[in-house]
Amino acid sequence: MESELESELAPQATAGQAAEPGPAAEPLLRLTDVQAGYGRAALVLRGLSVTVAPGSVVCLVGPNGAGKSTVLKVASGLLKPRAGQVVVDGVDVTGRSPQQLLAAGLSHVPQGHSVFPEMTVAENVLLGAYTVRDRSEVEARTDFVTELFPLVGERWSALAGALSGGQQKQVEFARSLMVRPKVVLLDEPSMGLDPKATAVVFEQVRRMRDAGTAVLLVEQNARRALESADVGCVLDLGRVHITGPAPDLLADPRLAQLYLGGRPKEVS
Amino acid sequence: MTGALFAQSLVLGVLLGGLYALLAAGLTLYFGVMRVVMIAHSAFLILAAYLAWYFHERTGIDPLLSLVVTVPLFFVVGYGMQRFLVSRLRPITLTTMSVLLTFAVALTIEGLLGFVWTGTQRRIQLGYSGTSIEVAGVSIAVVKLVAFGLAALSLGALYLILRRTSFGRALRATTQHPEAARLIGIDTDRVAGLGFGLGLATAAVGGTALALDYTIYPSLHWHWIGPLMAIIVVGGLGSIPGAAIAALLLGVAASLLQVPLGTTWAQTVFYLALFVTLMIRPQGFFGGRLAQRF
Ligand SMILES: Nc1ncnc2c1ncn2[C@@H]1O[C@H](COP(=O)(O)OP(=O)(O)OP(=O)(O)O)[C@@H](O)[C@H]1O
Ligand SMILES: [Mg+2]
């Protein structure tokens, strides 16, 4: 167990690890031309495409109401797309249920608080392995997440609802990693946190990546999030308008423009 | 009030409170898991009481044995009712519409009871119906003790199911955060169905306990649903321990007030508690954090 943990935590293990299928690193998650919306209202996503490569943190930024959460809901099966494709590690999983997508390797930490407040941290974390039958696997994963998030181990028997917002996020992260996901979907993990807790959260996003889990991160706080990401995508009006290495995006004047009012002209 | 009378009322209140606690636990379970207000809960309670009475009439065997049939039957009916009726309601208006739907179910059950067994009052006569035991000057009817024992056992079983089983954890998770529950792979629709079945099973047990000690008639359920609704609000909607504590306290209060005020006025203690709760602590008194979200 210990040695497995070591290797999973070793940063250099990540790049090659999940890319076995081919040299061209087949993405772990690919959304292609996704259209989605709620009820009879207008579409929220209008032909959105995004990919997450093994061992990377992809950050999707965009203004309030742009449809960031909707992207993650489509990816995790909470919302069925009207058109387009969701592919996880080469398998087409479009329109499957959340359970099936979890089994396919996607774990989703939704926006806002999502711990089970009246349960202990232990119960919360172990419920992350609800679909795992193998007890020794559950134990191995428990060791793994408590190592990655020491706080979770320290507050093991506390009621989750009694923790601070930042601490609850860590419990949610730990819970989401219990199934050994290929990609975790994080919806605005820094929302409502003070600067210190925000820094901790982004540090932990990097640690998840270094431990071998790819991350699709959604943030409103673009600058802060892009600093922790490898790839950035700018979402507006239901589509990804700009994609590129996160550092380039940080320097891109169009990003500043998008956030300082004035949307970019639709090019299509 | 003399000391003996007080002790007697207290004991009766605890015994009655136990039955209230079991029934309120079922009622608060539907609300917690599905945000459903189940007006027909007490109608199923009376239905179970009738089935116990009819079973006894027909076979002459102790009505407690009817539980072997009614508990599984009600569980299945509850599961079906959730999957085929309640789940058809639109999520956005679920709570309001569930009142209407289950009100209709209650009326249907009441009508059927009247149709099949007429409006005549019924009562089970058992060998031990008139027997009571004397403890420290307080006399307790054996049927009341049996009913309380049944309620306590069932509440204990319910507690163990919720705390110790994987299904129980899934059910609590669904109650506390439905979306997160789905995201960790819980089939929340199935859990809701099973939760509804579990709630209705409490009505089966409660009905049998009721039949031991009460005269029953088809419209009796209206006398139960009001106090039960009040209890789960006072206890904090969705909280089973809250419901159980509120049930015991209010059951005892109603029983104690019966001596000076009479049966009818004593019942108002439930509604008084409801008003006070809504005025000063609308999330309920024993519900904890969860209840504050409603
Ligand atoms: N359950 C829902 N039913 C109807 N419309 C919804 C629902 N959820 C979101 N929407 C609408 O879809 C659009 C996109 O919402 P979404 O939550 O994906 O945005 P977001 O980028 O995550 O915003 P935020 O930064 O506020 O989280 C918004 O216009 C929103 O009003
Ligand atoms: Mg959002």
XYZ file of C-alpha atoms and ligand atoms in Angstrom:
594
model
C 0.000 0.000 0.000
C 2.694 2.446 1.083
C 4.772 1.930 -2.019
C 1.765 2.300 -4.263
C 1.036 5.580 -2.595
C 4.570 6.784 -3.084
C 4.508 6.102 -6.765
C 1.099 7.688 -7.162
C 2.307 10.794 -5.443
C 5.468 11.033 -7.474
C 4.996 13.866 -9.944
C 6.877 12.329 -12.834
C 4.644 9.253 -12.756
C 1.699 11.202 -14.073
C 2.639 12.089 -17.614
C 3.280 8.608 -18.928
C 1.050 6.697 -16.544
C -2.419 6.913 -18.057
C -1.286 7.355 -21.638
C -0.666 3.683 -22.382
C -3.074 3.307 -25.354
C -0.936 5.226 -27.804
C 1.783 7.762 -28.184
C -0.695 10.457 -29.274
C -2.142 10.458 -25.710
C -5.810 9.778 -26.338
C -7.676 12.284 -24.133
C -9.293 10.868 -21.011
C -12.369 12.971 -21.508
C -13.656 14.463 -24.719
C -16.829 16.466 -25.210
C -17.607 17.093 -28.869
C -20.124 19.608 -30.228
C -22.326 19.271 -27.163
C -25.692 20.985 -27.161
C -27.601 21.060 -23.898
C -30.178 23.075 -22.025
C -32.907 22.926 -19.420
C -36.519 22.176 -20.280
C -37.951 24.321 -23.004
C -35.625 27.230 -22.352
C -33.034 28.173 -24.960
C -29.932 26.026 -25.254
C -27.183 26.790 -22.760
C -24.427 24.920 -24.587
C -24.353 25.392 -28.358
C -21.728 23.155 -29.835
C -19.234 23.013 -27.016
C -16.060 20.962 -27.331
C -13.409 20.385 -24.726
C -10.792 17.707 -24.061
C -8.873 16.659 -20.978
C -5.566 14.899 -21.527
C -4.111 12.453 -18.998
C -2.295 14.097 -16.127
C -3.481 17.596 -16.860
C -5.582 20.249 -15.203
C -7.913 21.858 -17.691
C -9.588 24.996 -16.493
C -12.806 26.250 -17.976
C -13.400 29.903 -17.199
C -16.307 32.098 -18.099
C -18.632 34.723 -16.714
C -21.588 34.108 -14.461
C -24.248 32.012 -16.156
C -22.053 31.134 -19.119
C -22.882 27.454 -18.711
C -19.792 26.226 -16.873
C -21.735 24.067 -14.447
C -23.830 22.786 -17.326
C -20.698 21.436 -19.014
C -19.843 19.408 -15.910
C -23.429 18.196 -15.530
C -23.374 16.879 -19.073
C -20.008 15.229 -18.469
C -21.171 13.484 -15.273
C -24.577 12.474 -16.600
C -26.726 14.739 -14.431
C -27.989 16.371 -17.630
C -28.506 14.552 -20.924
C -27.140 16.441 -23.929
C -29.470 17.165 -26.867
C -26.669 16.575 -29.321
C -22.960 15.871 -29.332
C -20.773 13.234 -27.793
C -19.166 12.454 -24.460
C -16.224 10.053 -24.655
C -14.329 8.788 -21.616
C -11.014 7.110 -22.294
C -12.115 6.023 -25.755
C -15.573 4.806 -24.718
C -18.668 6.662 -25.910
C -20.784 7.314 -22.817
C -23.168 9.918 -24.225
C -26.508 10.009 -22.406
C -25.548 7.484 -19.711
C -26.659 7.812 -16.069
C -24.454 9.345 -13.350
C -23.818 5.853 -11.990
C -22.557 4.615 -15.338
C -20.367 7.656 -15.803
C -18.929 7.177 -12.345
C -18.099 3.622 -13.310
C -16.551 4.913 -16.535
C -14.149 7.037 -14.466
C -15.695 10.466 -13.973
C -16.179 11.886 -10.494
C -18.022 15.182 -10.077
C -17.750 17.581 -7.135
C -20.680 19.965 -7.628
C -20.850 23.694 -7.004
C -21.477 24.867 -3.434
C -21.495 22.655 -0.362
C -22.106 19.020 -1.129
C -21.025 17.100 1.955
C -23.728 15.150 3.746
C -23.894 17.555 6.688
C -25.450 15.261 9.281
C -22.917 12.525 8.721
C -19.368 12.257 9.994
C -16.382 12.931 7.794
C -15.747 9.179 7.870
C -19.227 8.349 6.613
C -18.914 10.976 3.899
C -15.584 9.697 2.645
C -16.617 6.046 2.801
C -19.821 6.832 0.903
C -17.527 7.943 -1.903
C -16.819 4.239 -2.303
C -20.537 3.362 -2.324
C -20.153 1.517 -5.617
C -16.924 -0.247 -4.629
C -17.518 -3.781 -3.358
C -13.924 -4.782 -2.661
C -13.134 -3.987 0.988
C -9.399 -3.983 0.613
C -9.724 -1.494 -2.226
C -11.818 0.751 0.036
C -9.144 0.550 2.719
C -6.406 1.308 0.235
C -8.279 4.317 -1.071
C -9.040 5.545 2.451
C -5.326 5.465 3.241
C -4.630 7.238 -0.015
C -7.086 10.118 0.482
C -6.211 10.653 4.134
C -2.573 10.914 3.086
C -3.433 13.372 0.337
C -5.757 15.412 2.581
C -4.409 15.094 6.140
C -7.214 17.223 7.506
C -9.713 14.545 6.546
C -7.950 12.081 8.793
C -7.678 14.599 11.627
C -11.397 15.372 11.604
C -12.407 11.780 10.817
C -15.223 11.523 13.384
C -16.432 15.132 13.238
C -19.807 15.969 11.720
C -19.139 17.172 8.183
C -21.665 19.992 8.478
C -19.712 21.437 11.398
C -16.530 21.985 9.362
C -15.581 25.272 7.727
C -16.257 25.762 4.025
C -12.667 25.059 3.039
C -12.531 21.931 5.180
C -15.785 20.675 3.669
C -14.248 21.060 0.205
C -11.401 18.792 1.239
C -13.884 16.189 2.430
C -15.661 16.458 -0.913
C -12.370 16.056 -2.772
C -11.490 13.017 -0.683
C -14.926 11.517 -1.268
C -14.649 12.018 -5.010
C -11.281 10.240 -5.180
C -12.485 7.069 -3.450
C -13.511 5.484 -6.743
C -10.085 5.994 -8.362
C -11.503 8.304 -11.034
C -9.719 8.991 -14.299
C -10.964 12.579 -14.331
C -12.426 14.661 -11.507
C -14.805 17.451 -12.395
C -14.533 20.343 -9.938
C -17.195 23.041 -10.025
C -15.935 26.321 -8.551
C -14.165 24.742 -5.593
C -13.003 28.142 -4.354
C -16.479 29.644 -4.240
C -17.185 31.381 -0.949
C -13.743 30.662 0.512
C -11.384 33.225 1.995
C -8.040 33.798 0.201
C -6.165 31.416 2.466
C -8.615 28.560 1.996
C -8.676 29.309 -1.736
C -4.911 28.916 -1.915
C -5.199 25.568 -0.115
C -7.856 24.395 -2.547
C -5.779 25.216 -5.616
C -2.731 23.631 -4.048
C -4.807 20.488 -3.597
C -6.015 20.539 -7.170
C -2.377 20.348 -8.197
C -1.767 17.508 -5.758
C -4.657 15.549 -7.242
C -3.129 16.032 -10.665
C 0.285 14.978 -9.388
C -1.301 11.900 -7.858
C -2.400 10.833 -11.309
C -5.943 12.161 -11.647
C -6.750 14.499 -14.490
C -8.874 17.485 -13.510
C -11.498 19.499 -15.327
C -11.838 22.623 -13.243
C -14.507 25.257 -13.634
C -13.915 28.706 -12.187
C -15.247 32.205 -12.258
C -12.113 33.444 -10.589
C -10.216 33.105 -13.894
C -6.811 34.496 -13.043
C -6.378 32.524 -9.853
C -7.545 29.286 -11.463
C -5.481 29.588 -14.621
C -2.378 29.945 -12.470
C -2.957 26.395 -11.243
C -4.001 24.920 -14.585
C -2.139 23.455 -17.538
C -4.720 24.255 -20.179
C -7.301 27.001 -20.167
C -10.564 27.303 -22.080
C -12.728 30.379 -22.205
C -16.430 29.675 -22.328
C -18.900 32.245 -23.489
C -22.307 32.082 -25.127
C -22.322 28.305 -24.916
C -19.055 27.635 -26.679
C -15.353 27.471 -26.017
C -13.928 30.551 -27.682
C -10.264 30.341 -26.794
C -8.202 27.321 -25.811
C -4.546 27.255 -25.022
C -1.833 26.635 -22.477
C -2.887 28.371 -19.301
C 0.130 30.733 -19.114
C -0.545 31.951 -22.685
C -4.157 32.527 -21.854
C -3.240 34.541 -18.808
C -1.315 36.867 -21.081
C -4.032 36.989 -23.736
C -5.621 40.438 -24.010
C -8.890 38.847 -25.160
C -9.304 37.294 -21.742
C -8.997 40.648 -20.065
C -11.452 42.056 -22.556
C -13.982 39.340 -21.800
C -13.798 40.060 -18.119
C -13.722 43.818 -18.344
C -17.039 43.951 -20.150
C -17.305 43.799 -23.956
C -17.762 40.224 -25.174
C -15.639 39.149 -28.119
C -17.418 39.314 -31.448
C -18.911 35.957 -32.343
C -16.808 34.433 -35.082
C -18.637 31.672 -36.885
C -54.243 16.244 40.257
C -53.217 13.559 42.719
C -49.865 11.901 42.494
C -51.357 8.573 41.472
C -53.437 10.124 38.725
C -50.414 12.017 37.489
C -48.333 8.852 37.372
C -51.123 7.038 35.581
C -51.446 9.792 32.956
C -47.716 9.942 32.532
C -47.472 6.241 31.818
C -50.389 6.364 29.412
C -48.798 9.344 27.692
C -45.509 7.534 27.208
C -47.300 4.481 25.833
C -49.326 6.577 23.408
C -46.264 8.662 22.538
C -44.462 5.515 21.459
C -47.111 4.813 18.851
C -47.058 8.440 17.721
C -43.287 8.233 17.473
C -43.349 5.245 15.148
C -46.017 6.768 12.898
C -44.366 10.178 12.829
C -41.061 8.514 11.935
C -42.676 7.109 8.805
C -44.251 10.415 7.927
C -41.050 12.367 8.322
C -39.185 9.759 6.287
C -41.275 10.464 3.185
C -40.667 14.143 3.593
C -36.962 13.805 4.243
C -36.206 11.599 1.293
C -38.712 12.901 -1.222
C -40.149 16.195 0.038
C -43.506 14.466 -0.062
C -46.290 15.378 2.351
C -48.047 12.064 2.781
C -51.596 12.821 3.903
C -52.599 9.194 3.297
C -50.177 7.871 5.931
C -52.870 7.652 8.581
C -55.373 6.234 6.089
C -52.965 3.352 5.533
C -52.681 3.123 9.304
C -56.439 2.568 9.590
C -56.362 0.194 6.626
C -53.768 -1.905 8.453
C -55.926 -1.790 11.580
C -58.885 -3.061 9.575
C -56.785 -5.819 8.049
C -55.676 -6.865 11.557
C -59.274 -6.830 12.759
C -60.517 -8.761 9.716
C -57.696 -11.284 10.050
C -58.713 -11.849 13.667
C -62.423 -12.065 12.786
C -61.767 -14.663 10.139
C -59.151 -16.834 11.771
C -59.469 -16.120 15.462
C -55.690 -15.983 15.597
C -53.935 -13.154 17.434
C -54.009 -10.036 15.209
C -50.294 -9.517 15.773
C -49.726 -12.346 13.346
C -51.341 -10.318 10.574
C -48.092 -8.328 10.545
C -46.467 -11.173 8.667
C -48.707 -10.254 5.751
C -49.329 -6.530 6.158
C -45.737 -5.368 6.648
C -44.397 -6.853 3.384
C -47.622 -5.937 1.600
C -47.449 -2.303 2.676
C -43.782 -2.165 1.832
C -44.506 -3.271 -1.723
C -47.508 -0.948 -2.026
C -45.386 1.957 -0.787
C -42.632 1.187 -3.236
C -45.168 1.004 -6.076
C -46.942 4.154 -4.980
C -43.692 6.099 -5.103
C -42.470 4.666 -8.382
C -45.756 4.868 -10.284
C -47.609 7.807 -8.734
C -45.446 10.177 -6.716
C -42.488 10.095 -9.095
C -44.781 11.277 -11.891
C -45.214 14.646 -10.196
C -43.044 17.451 -11.505
C -40.095 18.042 -9.206
C -40.728 21.775 -9.027
C -44.232 21.431 -7.567
C -43.695 18.053 -5.926
C -44.360 19.044 -2.332
C -47.584 20.916 -3.031
C -48.946 18.420 -5.508
C -48.109 15.506 -3.238
C -50.585 16.934 -0.715
C -53.314 16.779 -3.346
C -52.337 13.348 -4.600
C -52.077 11.710 -1.193
C -55.258 13.466 -0.034
C -57.017 11.694 -2.902
C -55.438 8.395 -1.910
C -56.630 8.915 1.672
C -60.200 9.566 0.511
C -60.063 6.498 -1.711
C -58.926 4.261 1.126
C -61.559 5.682 3.446
C -64.229 5.101 0.789
C -63.103 1.551 0.159
C -63.083 0.736 3.872
C -66.643 2.004 4.165
C -67.647 0.113 1.067
C -66.174 -3.204 2.118
C -66.761 -3.152 5.870
C -69.427 -0.408 6.210
C -69.144 2.526 8.570
C -69.842 0.393 11.638
C -67.374 0.766 14.479
C -65.174 -2.278 14.965
C -63.174 -3.519 17.886
C -61.018 -6.549 18.437
C -61.920 -8.644 21.482
C -58.985 -10.643 22.706
C -58.451 -12.950 25.642
C -56.183 -10.332 27.158
C -58.203 -7.271 26.100
C -59.445 -6.466 29.565
C -56.309 -7.501 31.447
C -54.053 -4.997 33.035
C -51.029 -5.189 35.253
C -50.330 -3.105 38.306
C -46.926 -1.513 38.798
C -46.338 0.767 41.778
C -49.978 1.752 41.975
C -50.248 2.436 38.255
C -52.433 0.080 36.287
C -51.481 -0.513 32.672
C -53.613 -2.321 30.104
C -51.703 -5.207 28.584
C -52.796 -4.258 25.043
C -51.265 -0.826 25.513
C -48.025 -2.405 26.636
C -48.002 -4.730 23.651
C -48.696 -1.825 21.304
C -45.886 0.177 22.843
C -43.504 -2.745 22.654
C -44.330 -3.201 19.001
C -43.753 0.471 18.280
C -40.486 0.533 20.226
C -39.189 -2.574 18.469
C -40.055 -1.176 15.064
C -38.470 2.172 15.818
C -35.346 0.343 16.953
C -35.336 -1.689 13.745
C -35.808 1.453 11.683
C -32.916 3.078 13.507
C -30.658 0.104 12.838
C -31.631 0.000 9.172
C -30.833 3.683 8.757
C -27.593 3.611 10.748
C -26.057 0.253 10.054
C -26.995 -0.834 6.555
C -25.698 0.316 3.225
C -29.267 1.069 2.164
C -29.721 3.213 5.268
C -26.619 5.218 4.488
C -27.814 5.682 0.917
C -31.171 6.841 2.209
C -29.648 9.331 4.619
C -27.328 10.598 1.902
C -30.280 11.070 -0.434
C -32.115 12.996 2.287
C -29.169 15.272 3.014
C -27.970 16.041 -0.505
C -29.820 14.337 -3.365
C -27.505 15.556 -6.108
C -24.314 14.545 -4.315
C -25.949 11.189 -3.611
C -26.529 10.606 -7.313
C -22.972 11.644 -8.065
C -21.497 8.994 -5.790
C -23.519 6.360 -7.612
C -26.636 6.044 -5.461
C -29.758 5.245 -7.444
C -31.837 7.888 -5.701
C -35.074 6.900 -7.459
C -34.790 3.377 -6.148
C -33.849 4.665 -2.694
C -36.916 6.930 -2.736
C -39.122 3.951 -3.630
C -37.667 1.791 -0.878
C -37.872 4.690 1.574
C -41.538 5.100 0.779
C -42.029 1.372 1.302
C -40.286 1.609 4.657
C -42.526 4.522 5.665
C -45.640 2.608 4.753
C -44.370 -0.435 6.645
C -44.390 1.705 9.805
C -48.077 2.381 9.100
C -48.680 -1.385 8.916
C -47.093 -1.941 12.319
C -48.805 1.114 13.776
C -52.189 0.003 12.455
C -51.918 -3.385 14.082
C -50.873 -1.817 17.364
C -53.805 0.576 17.075
C -56.299 -2.197 16.392
C -55.399 -3.894 19.677
C -56.612 -1.014 21.755
C -58.933 1.253 19.754
C -62.373 1.163 18.247
C -61.854 1.736 14.547
C -64.021 3.210 11.794
C -63.205 4.358 8.244
C -62.844 8.107 8.922
C -60.684 7.633 12.024
C -57.555 8.577 10.057
C -58.484 12.267 10.137
C -57.971 12.227 13.906
C -54.421 10.996 13.453
C -53.024 12.948 10.552
C -53.275 16.365 12.237
C -51.290 15.485 15.365
C -48.766 13.521 13.279
C -48.184 16.459 10.923
C -47.785 18.768 13.911
C -45.295 16.356 15.485
C -43.007 16.204 12.460
C -42.956 19.987 12.131
C -42.148 20.436 15.812
C -39.448 17.774 15.551
C -37.972 19.299 12.404
C -39.155 18.037 9.018
C -37.151 15.078 7.829
C -35.569 14.320 11.196
C -36.479 10.904 12.559
C -34.992 11.401 16.040
C -36.711 14.810 16.096
C -40.036 13.214 15.256
C -39.603 10.554 17.926
C -38.701 13.055 20.670
C -41.514 15.451 19.726
C -43.970 12.549 19.614
C -43.085 11.363 23.094
C -43.177 14.856 24.601
C -46.455 15.839 22.975
C -48.003 12.432 23.633
C -47.235 12.842 27.329
C -48.454 16.446 27.321
C -51.748 15.478 25.677
C -52.227 12.659 28.136
C -51.528 14.854 31.171
C -53.855 17.582 29.926
C -56.652 15.100 29.407
C -57.424 15.042 33.113
C -58.127 18.746 33.598
C -59.275 19.596 30.040
C -60.953 16.487 28.671
C -60.048 14.513 25.538
C -61.073 17.050 22.916
C -59.242 20.027 24.365
C -56.175 17.996 25.229
C -55.707 17.322 21.509
C -55.162 21.023 20.918
C -51.737 20.740 22.538
C -50.431 19.395 19.205
C -51.657 22.431 17.294
C -50.526 24.820 19.982
C -47.042 23.313 19.719
C -47.280 23.661 15.939
C -48.127 27.362 16.148
C -45.416 28.061 18.684
C -42.879 26.205 16.558
C -43.790 28.070 13.406
C -43.591 31.362 15.261
C -40.319 30.998 17.098
C -38.414 28.157 15.431
C -39.904 27.204 12.052
C -37.129 24.723 11.295
C -38.286 22.598 14.231
C -36.812 21.979 17.649
C -34.875 18.765 17.273
C -34.128 18.662 13.566
C -30.575 19.904 13.555
C -28.921 21.409 10.538
C -30.794 19.528 7.867
C -34.166 20.915 8.778
C -32.900 24.452 8.449
C -32.665 24.012 4.730
C -36.430 23.882 4.270
N -31.700 23.602 -13.270
C -31.818 24.622 -14.160
N -33.001 24.865 -14.754
C -33.136 25.872 -15.650
N -32.147 26.679 -16.036
C -30.943 26.484 -15.489
C -30.714 25.447 -14.518
N -29.422 25.488 -14.144
C -28.872 26.496 -14.854
N -29.772 27.097 -15.653
C -29.505 28.223 -16.575
O -28.496 27.824 -17.482
C -27.555 28.876 -17.688
C -26.165 28.380 -17.386
O -26.105 27.967 -16.034
P -24.817 27.369 -15.368
O -25.171 27.016 -13.980
O -24.261 26.292 -16.222
O -23.847 28.617 -15.397
P -22.455 28.819 -14.693
O -21.513 29.273 -15.733
O -22.085 27.637 -13.909
O -22.776 30.034 -13.744
P -22.268 30.335 -12.246
O -20.985 31.032 -12.396
O -23.334 31.221 -11.709
O -22.172 29.049 -11.526
C -28.008 30.035 -16.822
O -28.679 30.948 -17.641
C -28.949 29.413 -15.826
O -29.981 30.314 -15.506
Mg -21.917 27.179 -11.977
